[in-house]
Amino acid sequence: MPHKKPGDRSANFTPGNNNDLFNHYYLNKTMHFTLTYFFAARLNYILSFSLLLSISTPLSAQNINGSVKGTVKTSDGQPAEFVTVTIKETGQATGVGQNGHYTIHNVKPGNYTIFASFVSLNTQTRQITVKSGHITVADFILTENEQQLQGVYVKDYKANKFLKKETDDISKLPLKNLENPQVYSVVTSALMKEQVVTNFNDAYKSIPGAGVPLVYNNGRSSLLSRGFPTENLVRNGISGFDYNSVDPANIEKIEAIKGPSGTLFNSGMISFGGLFNRVTKKPFDTFKGEVGYAAGGFDLNRLTADINTPLNADKSALFRINTAVHSEHSFQDQGFTRSIFLAPSFSYQVNDKLSIQLDAEISNYNATSAYRLAPYANAKSKVHNIKDLGINYNLSFINNTLDYTSQQFDVFGQVNYKISSTWKSQTSFARTFSTTKGFVTQLTGVSDSTLKQSVQKEDFPYYGLNVQQNFTGDFKIGGLRNRLVVGVDVYSQKSNRDYTTVTMPTINFKHPGAAYNNYNADKVNALAATSPYIYYQTNQTTYGAYASDVLNLTDKLSVMLSIRADRFNNKGTYYPNADSTVGKYAQTALSPKLGLVYQLIKDQVSLFGNYMNGFSNATGTDFNGNTFKPQQANQWETGIKLDAWQHKISSTLSYYHISVSNVTRDDPDHAGFSMQDGTQLSKGFEAEVIANPFPGFNVIAGYAYNYSVFTKANASVQGLRPAASGPDRLANLWLSYKLMNGKAEGLGFGLGGNYGSASYQTNTTTFVFRIPSYTIIDATAFYDQPRYRFGLKLDNLTNQQYWSFRLAPQNPARLTASINLKF
């Protein structure tokens, strides 16, 4: 029996592919009881685990010393990141994190003088008493130092407000950007607010090389990273995959990690170009809230709320909730989106060593399928460009009765435990459930003037579980500093799919006439009643173990050595009607990583280089029965990073070279079989600049050039650029200015845009279909005050027509107005 080729629709689903699968589950009126029960059960489990950890700690090490913690803010109530807090008598010091929090551990009992200091701010001093086994709280509010400012009033000392490069997520270690040999970009919630972002995909406009979002039928999306389509599958460093749209209401920042990052992340969560990690909002220890409303073109209505509060007097228990209600119609004649989103988050500081966090994301999403068009890919076709096709930009060729409902119920947890002064433990879990039920539509060209409308009526629930355990250490061996993470990761996914396919009669898309109205739920249901249904189940598990060490050979020179081992177990696709399972297999893969960093100027300029590996599991066997190996991607990269003039300019310039091996292709000698000797090359240059040249003025600029080619493949694509690689040149720019003093203080303006060169929807030796280049310009105006904020945003102000890889027409010009009330 001939083996099915990779890409066959009946092949088993793996996260990250482009199959249009959907899932559905009905969230009934008892959801809040279920959520309460789940939280209680998880909390009981975590507390029990924490108690065991506490018991295992030698009693002699407990209740000897104390600790000092608190918050540091500027006079306008903003977190004072980068401030240093020091205990004068002992010299113990720590930096303030991005939320304005600090903690100094292992302080001997006694009376001390503690102070917070930073350039351009007045140093503040406090007297404290530290008791054995207790936490002493010392908060600071720092004011501007007028003499140091020399008459220049800077309300926010950290004026480069869009610079949030420091993160532990990228390497799972506390590395600064200049110490990290990997390239990454970060989009902050502050930037999303200034750009009046109302949907998740618009947040990617400021990531170099991301391109136009590819939106699937249930709202989920992917973008480009170094010429590879890359989905949004990672949340706070572990799996956060759902078969539905991501609402931006709970996003603190988005981290675009570049290159095949299989060493520290599950291979099913990455592409060979990188991964996108969304970092969610966390509770903090002061009461604060914000309610926002946005209204705009295409009947956009969006209401959001972000409420944070301590739950007890000592602020050890914190709670935060983010919500959004969203509704809009398509600019086309048919199409809509309506959603409700809820994201509660709870954190509890049990003691000086142990902290627990639980959060959830719950949503109900009702919409019509995203537009997708497959052109008439035939040598006889005379049309090779979407602009020449003649299909009406404003017609959807669907019907609002052909909608679907997608729902989400995800629970996440994290336990952090300080084992000693040099070691800590982090246990994380993610339990995800998403489901889609309804109609999935598609348009397929039959000739240069006709198309067929097809629909899948389906019910598809999807389940995921990810458990991750990390141990991280910061210690010295032989006088050399080591920062080490050792971890294990278990990820499982299950799904059930039930669907039937209906195809409508051919219509003329240039002059559709009365046939245009025949594509509706009544017509489809009548045809579906006589169509056969297909039902199957999938079940996969990945077991991973990894270690990564950063060794400081000198104060300026460091080396990173990393390795990962993965065992992938695919239990196959089960078809109950035949009581048979197909596609069952298991694979083992190793993923190494090497990085070098030399700081030319300490904490300002660094040179870096890396070797990185990523892999993707491949199912099937060749003609001789040999099991396919995982596909492998190996990247070499070098570049320079800059963070200078008190963070006023941050920049990364890099050149990368990615070679992909073990790619499957048609066996020319055995029809119906595949062989695994294909190769692909992707190389290019990326540049990013985040700057604050003078007070109030901020710049974000990026450029990406990518050269991709099939170096060994089927004859139809040999030597050609993969169509899915997108434009070979992409650029982004955002300029904003905010008045920092005077009567109009808080008034600001922003202007920016995105450019993409021409690309392909199809690129073979027999047929080529092109997508033209585009230049999009956006503008914004805002008035930001401590208690409120007004914003206006004009997207695509030149009304440019442009398309995604799926030939989906993108939004024309739209004006959006927003108001946010703060308390």
Short mmCIF file of N, CA, C and O in Angstrom, two decimals, residues 510-602:
data_model
loop_
_atom_site.label_atom_id
_atom_site.label_comp_id
_atom_site.label_asym_id
_atom_site.label_seq_id
_atom_site.Cartn_x
_atom_site.Cartn_y
_atom_site.Cartn_z
N LYS A 510 -16.68 37.62 -11.37
CA LYS A 510 -16.72 38.98 -11.91
C LYS A 510 -18.16 39.46 -12.04
O LYS A 510 -18.44 40.65 -11.88
N HIS A 511 -19.08 38.52 -12.33
CA HIS A 511 -20.50 38.85 -12.45
C HIS A 511 -21.30 37.72 -11.79
O HIS A 511 -21.93 36.91 -12.47
N PRO A 512 -21.31 37.65 -10.46
CA PRO A 512 -21.91 36.50 -9.77
C PRO A 512 -23.42 36.42 -9.89
O PRO A 512 -23.98 35.33 -9.88
N GLY A 513 -24.12 37.54 -9.98
CA GLY A 513 -25.57 37.53 -10.13
C GLY A 513 -26.26 36.90 -8.93
O GLY A 513 -25.79 36.94 -7.79
N ALA A 514 -27.44 36.26 -9.20
CA ALA A 514 -28.27 35.70 -8.13
C ALA A 514 -27.57 34.56 -7.41
O ALA A 514 -27.87 34.28 -6.24
N ALA A 515 -26.63 33.89 -8.07
CA ALA A 515 -25.93 32.76 -7.46
C ALA A 515 -25.13 33.19 -6.24
O ALA A 515 -24.81 32.36 -5.38
N TYR A 516 -24.83 34.49 -6.14
CA TYR A 516 -24.04 34.99 -5.01
C TYR A 516 -24.74 34.74 -3.67
O TYR A 516 -24.09 34.54 -2.64
N ASN A 517 -26.08 34.73 -3.67
CA ASN A 517 -26.85 34.59 -2.44
C ASN A 517 -27.13 33.14 -2.06
O ASN A 517 -27.74 32.87 -1.02
N ASN A 518 -26.72 32.19 -2.89
CA ASN A 518 -27.02 30.78 -2.62
C ASN A 518 -26.10 30.14 -1.59
O ASN A 518 -26.36 29.04 -1.11
N TYR A 519 -25.00 30.82 -1.28
CA TYR A 519 -24.01 30.27 -0.36
C TYR A 519 -24.41 30.67 1.07
O TYR A 519 -23.93 31.65 1.62
N ASN A 520 -25.33 29.87 1.69
CA ASN A 520 -25.82 30.20 3.01
C ASN A 520 -26.03 28.93 3.81
O ASN A 520 -25.89 27.81 3.30
N ALA A 521 -26.34 29.08 5.09
CA ALA A 521 -26.42 27.93 6.00
C ALA A 521 -27.51 26.95 5.58
O ALA A 521 -27.32 25.73 5.67
N ASP A 522 -28.66 27.44 5.12
CA ASP A 522 -29.74 26.53 4.72
C ASP A 522 -29.31 25.65 3.55
O ASP A 522 -29.55 24.44 3.55
N LYS A 523 -28.70 26.25 2.54
CA LYS A 523 -28.25 25.48 1.38
C LYS A 523 -27.17 24.47 1.78
O LYS A 523 -27.18 23.31 1.35
N VAL A 524 -26.24 24.92 2.60
CA VAL A 524 -25.13 24.06 3.01
C VAL A 524 -25.64 22.90 3.86
O VAL A 524 -25.24 21.74 3.69
N ASN A 525 -26.51 23.18 4.82
CA ASN A 525 -27.04 22.12 5.69
C ASN A 525 -27.80 21.06 4.89
O ASN A 525 -27.74 19.86 5.20
N ALA A 526 -28.53 21.49 3.85
CA ALA A 526 -29.26 20.53 3.03
C ALA A 526 -28.30 19.59 2.31
O ALA A 526 -28.53 18.38 2.23
N LEU A 527 -27.19 20.13 1.81
CA LEU A 527 -26.20 19.30 1.13
C LEU A 527 -25.41 18.45 2.13
O LEU A 527 -25.07 17.30 1.85
N ALA A 528 -25.14 19.01 3.32
CA ALA A 528 -24.38 18.28 4.34
C ALA A 528 -25.15 17.07 4.86
O ALA A 528 -24.55 16.07 5.29
N ALA A 529 -26.48 17.14 4.80
CA ALA A 529 -27.31 16.04 5.30
C ALA A 529 -27.10 14.76 4.49
O ALA A 529 -27.33 13.65 4.99
N THR A 530 -26.65 14.90 3.25
CA THR A 530 -26.42 13.72 2.40
C THR A 530 -24.93 13.46 2.17
O THR A 530 -24.58 12.60 1.36
N SER A 531 -24.07 14.22 2.84
CA SER A 531 -22.63 14.05 2.67
C SER A 531 -22.07 13.20 3.80
O SER A 531 -22.52 13.30 4.95
N PRO A 532 -21.07 12.36 3.52
CA PRO A 532 -20.49 11.52 4.58
C PRO A 532 -19.65 12.34 5.55
O PRO A 532 -18.97 13.29 5.15
N TYR A 533 -19.70 11.99 6.83
CA TYR A 533 -18.89 12.63 7.85
C TYR A 533 -17.63 11.80 8.10
O TYR A 533 -17.64 10.57 7.99
N ILE A 534 -16.55 12.49 8.42
CA ILE A 534 -15.29 11.85 8.79
C ILE A 534 -15.01 12.17 10.24
O ILE A 534 -15.13 13.32 10.67
N TYR A 535 -14.63 11.14 11.00
CA TYR A 535 -14.31 11.33 12.42
C TYR A 535 -12.99 10.65 12.73
O TYR A 535 -12.75 9.51 12.31
N TYR A 536 -12.09 11.36 13.43
CA TYR A 536 -10.84 10.73 13.86
C TYR A 536 -10.33 11.38 15.14
O TYR A 536 -10.77 12.47 15.54
N GLN A 537 -9.38 10.71 15.79
CA GLN A 537 -8.76 11.19 17.03
C GLN A 537 -7.24 11.18 16.88
O GLN A 537 -6.69 10.32 16.18
N THR A 538 -6.57 12.12 17.54
CA THR A 538 -5.11 12.15 17.54
C THR A 538 -4.60 12.20 18.98
O THR A 538 -5.31 12.67 19.88
N ASN A 539 -3.38 11.75 19.17
CA ASN A 539 -2.77 11.72 20.51
C ASN A 539 -1.26 11.73 20.37
O ASN A 539 -0.69 10.81 19.78
N GLN A 540 -0.62 12.76 20.88
CA GLN A 540 0.84 12.90 20.77
C GLN A 540 1.43 13.37 22.09
O GLN A 540 0.78 14.13 22.82
N THR A 541 2.65 12.95 22.38
CA THR A 541 3.35 13.38 23.59
C THR A 541 4.83 13.61 23.26
O THR A 541 5.43 12.81 22.54
N THR A 542 5.38 14.69 23.80
CA THR A 542 6.81 14.99 23.65
C THR A 542 7.44 15.08 25.03
O THR A 542 6.94 15.79 25.91
N TYR A 543 8.55 14.35 25.22
CA TYR A 543 9.31 14.38 26.46
C TYR A 543 10.66 15.04 26.16
O TYR A 543 11.40 14.58 25.28
N GLY A 544 10.98 16.10 26.87
CA GLY A 544 12.21 16.83 26.61
C GLY A 544 13.02 17.06 27.87
O GLY A 544 12.48 17.23 28.96
N ALA A 545 14.35 17.06 27.71
CA ALA A 545 15.28 17.40 28.79
C ALA A 545 16.35 18.30 28.20
O ALA A 545 16.82 18.07 27.08
N TYR A 546 16.74 19.34 28.94
CA TYR A 546 17.67 20.31 28.38
C TYR A 546 18.55 20.91 29.48
O TYR A 546 18.22 20.87 30.68
N ALA A 547 19.66 21.47 29.05
CA ALA A 547 20.57 22.18 29.96
C ALA A 547 21.26 23.28 29.17
O ALA A 547 21.59 23.11 27.99
N SER A 548 21.45 24.43 29.81
CA SER A 548 22.13 25.56 29.17
C SER A 548 22.96 26.29 30.22
O SER A 548 22.45 26.62 31.30
N ASP A 549 24.22 26.54 29.89
CA ASP A 549 25.13 27.20 30.83
C ASP A 549 25.79 28.39 30.15
O ASP A 549 26.28 28.28 29.01
N VAL A 550 25.78 29.53 30.82
CA VAL A 550 26.51 30.71 30.37
C VAL A 550 27.70 30.90 31.29
O VAL A 550 27.53 31.12 32.50
N LEU A 551 28.89 30.79 30.73
CA LEU A 551 30.14 30.87 31.50
C LEU A 551 30.83 32.18 31.17
O LEU A 551 31.14 32.46 30.00
N ASN A 552 31.08 33.01 32.19
CA ASN A 552 31.83 34.25 32.02
C ASN A 552 33.33 33.96 32.13
O ASN A 552 33.85 33.80 33.23
N LEU A 553 34.00 33.90 30.98
CA LEU A 553 35.45 33.67 30.99
C LEU A 553 36.19 34.91 31.50
O LEU A 553 37.21 34.79 32.18
N THR A 554 35.69 36.08 31.15
CA THR A 554 36.18 37.34 31.69
C THR A 554 34.97 38.22 31.97
O THR A 554 33.83 37.82 31.75
N ASP A 555 35.22 39.45 32.41
CA ASP A 555 34.13 40.37 32.67
C ASP A 555 33.39 40.74 31.39
O ASP A 555 32.21 41.10 31.43
N LYS A 556 34.07 40.61 30.23
CA LYS A 556 33.47 41.00 28.96
C LYS A 556 33.17 39.83 28.03
O LYS A 556 32.38 39.98 27.10
N LEU A 557 33.81 38.69 28.26
CA LEU A 557 33.68 37.55 27.35
C LEU A 557 32.90 36.43 28.02
O LEU A 557 33.23 35.99 29.12
N SER A 558 31.84 35.95 27.35
CA SER A 558 31.05 34.85 27.88
C SER A 558 30.74 33.87 26.76
O SER A 558 30.70 34.22 25.58
N VAL A 559 30.50 32.61 27.16
CA VAL A 559 30.17 31.57 26.21
C VAL A 559 28.93 30.83 26.71
O VAL A 559 28.77 30.61 27.91
N MET A 560 28.02 30.50 25.79
CA MET A 560 26.82 29.74 26.13
C MET A 560 26.90 28.36 25.47
O MET A 560 27.14 28.25 24.27
N LEU A 561 26.68 27.31 26.26
CA LEU A 561 26.64 25.95 25.77
C LEU A 561 25.31 25.33 26.18
O LEU A 561 24.97 25.33 27.37
N SER A 562 24.57 24.79 25.20
CA SER A 562 23.23 24.27 25.48
C SER A 562 22.99 22.99 24.70
O SER A 562 23.54 22.79 23.61
N ILE A 563 22.15 22.12 25.26
CA ILE A 563 21.78 20.88 24.60
C ILE A 563 20.38 20.48 25.03
O ILE A 563 19.96 20.75 26.16
N ARG A 564 19.64 19.85 24.11
CA ARG A 564 18.31 19.34 24.41
C ARG A 564 18.14 17.97 23.77
O ARG A 564 18.61 17.74 22.64
N ALA A 565 17.46 17.08 24.48
CA ALA A 565 17.07 15.78 23.95
C ALA A 565 15.56 15.67 23.99
O ALA A 565 14.95 15.96 25.03
N ASP A 566 14.97 15.27 22.87
CA ASP A 566 13.51 15.16 22.76
C ASP A 566 13.13 13.75 22.32
O ASP A 566 13.75 13.18 21.42
N ARG A 567 12.09 13.23 22.95
CA ARG A 567 11.49 11.97 22.53
C ARG A 567 10.05 12.25 22.16
O ARG A 567 9.24 12.65 23.01
N PHE A 568 9.74 12.06 20.89
CA PHE A 568 8.41 12.35 20.37
C PHE A 568 7.67 11.04 20.14
O PHE A 568 8.16 10.16 19.42
N ASN A 569 6.50 10.92 20.74
CA ASN A 569 5.70 9.70 20.63
C ASN A 569 4.34 10.05 20.03
O ASN A 569 3.50 10.65 20.69
N ASN A 570 4.15 9.68 18.76
CA ASN A 570 2.89 9.91 18.08
C ASN A 570 2.10 8.60 18.08
O ASN A 570 2.50 7.63 17.43
N LYS A 571 1.01 8.59 18.80
CA LYS A 571 0.20 7.37 18.89
C LYS A 571 -0.69 7.19 17.67
O LYS A 571 -1.47 6.23 17.62
N GLY A 572 -0.56 8.08 16.69
CA GLY A 572 -1.25 7.91 15.43
C GLY A 572 -2.63 8.54 15.41
O GLY A 572 -3.12 9.11 16.38
N THR A 573 -3.26 8.41 14.24
CA THR A 573 -4.62 8.90 14.03
C THR A 573 -5.57 7.71 14.03
O THR A 573 -5.42 6.78 13.23
N TYR A 574 -6.51 7.75 14.94
CA TYR A 574 -7.44 6.63 15.11
C TYR A 574 -8.77 6.94 14.41
O TYR A 574 -9.39 7.97 14.64
N TYR A 575 -9.20 5.99 13.53
CA TYR A 575 -10.47 6.09 12.82
C TYR A 575 -11.42 5.05 13.40
O TYR A 575 -11.28 3.84 13.12
N PRO A 576 -12.38 5.45 14.24
CA PRO A 576 -13.28 4.49 14.90
C PRO A 576 -14.09 3.64 13.93
O PRO A 576 -14.37 2.47 14.22
N ASN A 577 -14.48 4.18 12.78
CA ASN A 577 -15.32 3.41 11.86
C ASN A 577 -14.62 2.15 11.35
O ASN A 577 -15.26 1.13 11.09
N ALA A 578 -13.29 2.23 11.24
CA ALA A 578 -12.52 1.07 10.78
C ALA A 578 -11.75 0.41 11.92
O ALA A 578 -11.06 -0.58 11.70
N ASP A 579 -11.87 0.99 13.12
CA ASP A 579 -11.11 0.51 14.28
C ASP A 579 -9.64 0.34 13.91
O ASP A 579 -9.00 -0.67 14.21
N SER A 580 -9.08 1.38 13.27
CA SER A 580 -7.69 1.31 12.81
C SER A 580 -6.95 2.59 13.17
O SER A 580 -7.56 3.67 13.29
N THR A 581 -5.65 2.45 13.34
CA THR A 581 -4.78 3.58 13.65
C THR A 581 -3.69 3.67 12.59
O THR A 581 -3.05 2.66 12.26
N VAL A 582 -3.48 4.85 12.04
CA VAL A 582 -2.44 5.06 11.03
C VAL A 582 -1.50 6.17 11.49
O VAL A 582 -1.88 7.04 12.29
N GLY A 583 -0.28 6.12 10.99
CA GLY A 583 0.68 7.18 11.28
C GLY A 583 1.36 7.09 12.62
O GLY A 583 1.94 8.05 13.09
N LYS A 584 1.30 5.92 13.26
CA LYS A 584 1.93 5.77 14.57
C LYS A 584 3.45 5.68 14.41
O LYS A 584 3.95 4.89 13.62
N TYR A 585 4.21 6.50 15.18
CA TYR A 585 5.66 6.44 15.12
C TYR A 585 6.26 7.17 16.32
O TYR A 585 5.56 7.91 17.03
N ALA A 586 7.55 6.97 16.52
CA ALA A 586 8.27 7.66 17.59
C ALA A 586 9.63 8.09 17.05
O ALA A 586 10.24 7.40 16.22
N GLN A 587 10.12 9.25 17.51
CA GLN A 587 11.41 9.76 17.07
C GLN A 587 12.14 10.41 18.23
O GLN A 587 11.53 10.94 19.15
N THR A 588 13.48 10.35 18.16
CA THR A 588 14.34 11.00 19.15
C THR A 588 15.24 11.98 18.42
O THR A 588 15.77 11.66 17.34
N ALA A 589 15.42 13.18 18.99
CA ALA A 589 16.25 14.19 18.35
C ALA A 589 17.07 14.94 19.40
O ALA A 589 16.63 15.12 20.54
N LEU A 590 18.27 15.36 18.99
CA LEU A 590 19.13 16.19 19.82
C LEU A 590 19.22 17.58 19.20
O LEU A 590 19.26 17.71 17.97
N SER A 591 19.25 18.60 20.03
CA SER A 591 19.32 19.98 19.55
C SER A 591 20.38 20.74 20.34
O SER A 591 20.16 21.10 21.50
N PRO A 592 21.55 21.01 19.73
CA PRO A 592 22.60 21.75 20.43
C PRO A 592 22.51 23.26 20.15
O PRO A 592 21.84 23.69 19.21
N LYS A 593 23.21 24.02 20.97
CA LYS A 593 23.25 25.47 20.80
C LYS A 593 24.56 25.99 21.38
O LYS A 593 25.01 25.54 22.44
N LEU A 594 25.18 26.93 20.69
CA LEU A 594 26.43 27.54 21.12
C LEU A 594 26.34 29.04 20.90
O LEU A 594 25.86 29.49 19.85
N GLY A 595 26.81 29.83 21.87
CA GLY A 595 26.81 31.28 21.72
C GLY A 595 28.04 31.91 22.32
O GLY A 595 28.57 31.43 23.33
N LEU A 596 28.52 32.97 21.69
CA LEU A 596 29.66 33.74 22.18
C LEU A 596 29.30 35.22 22.21
O LEU A 596 28.67 35.73 21.27
N VAL A 597 29.69 35.90 23.28
CA VAL A 597 29.46 37.33 23.41
C VAL A 597 30.71 37.99 23.94
O VAL A 597 31.31 37.54 24.93
N TYR A 598 31.15 39.05 23.24
CA TYR A 598 32.26 39.87 23.74
C TYR A 598 31.82 41.32 23.76
O TYR A 598 31.41 41.87 22.74
N GLN A 599 31.86 41.93 24.95
CA GLN A 599 31.42 43.30 25.11
C GLN A 599 32.59 44.25 24.83
O GLN A 599 33.52 44.36 25.64
N LEU A 600 32.54 44.90 23.68
CA LEU A 600 33.58 45.86 23.33
C LEU A 600 33.63 47.00 24.34
O LEU A 600 34.71 47.45 24.75
N ILE A 601 32.45 47.49 24.71
CA ILE A 601 32.31 48.49 25.77
C ILE A 601 31.34 47.90 26.78
O ILE A 601 30.19 47.64 26.43
N LYS A 602 31.78 47.69 27.98
CA LYS A 602 30.98 47.02 28.99
C LYS A 602 29.61 47.67 29.14
O LYS A 602 29.49 48.89 29.31
#
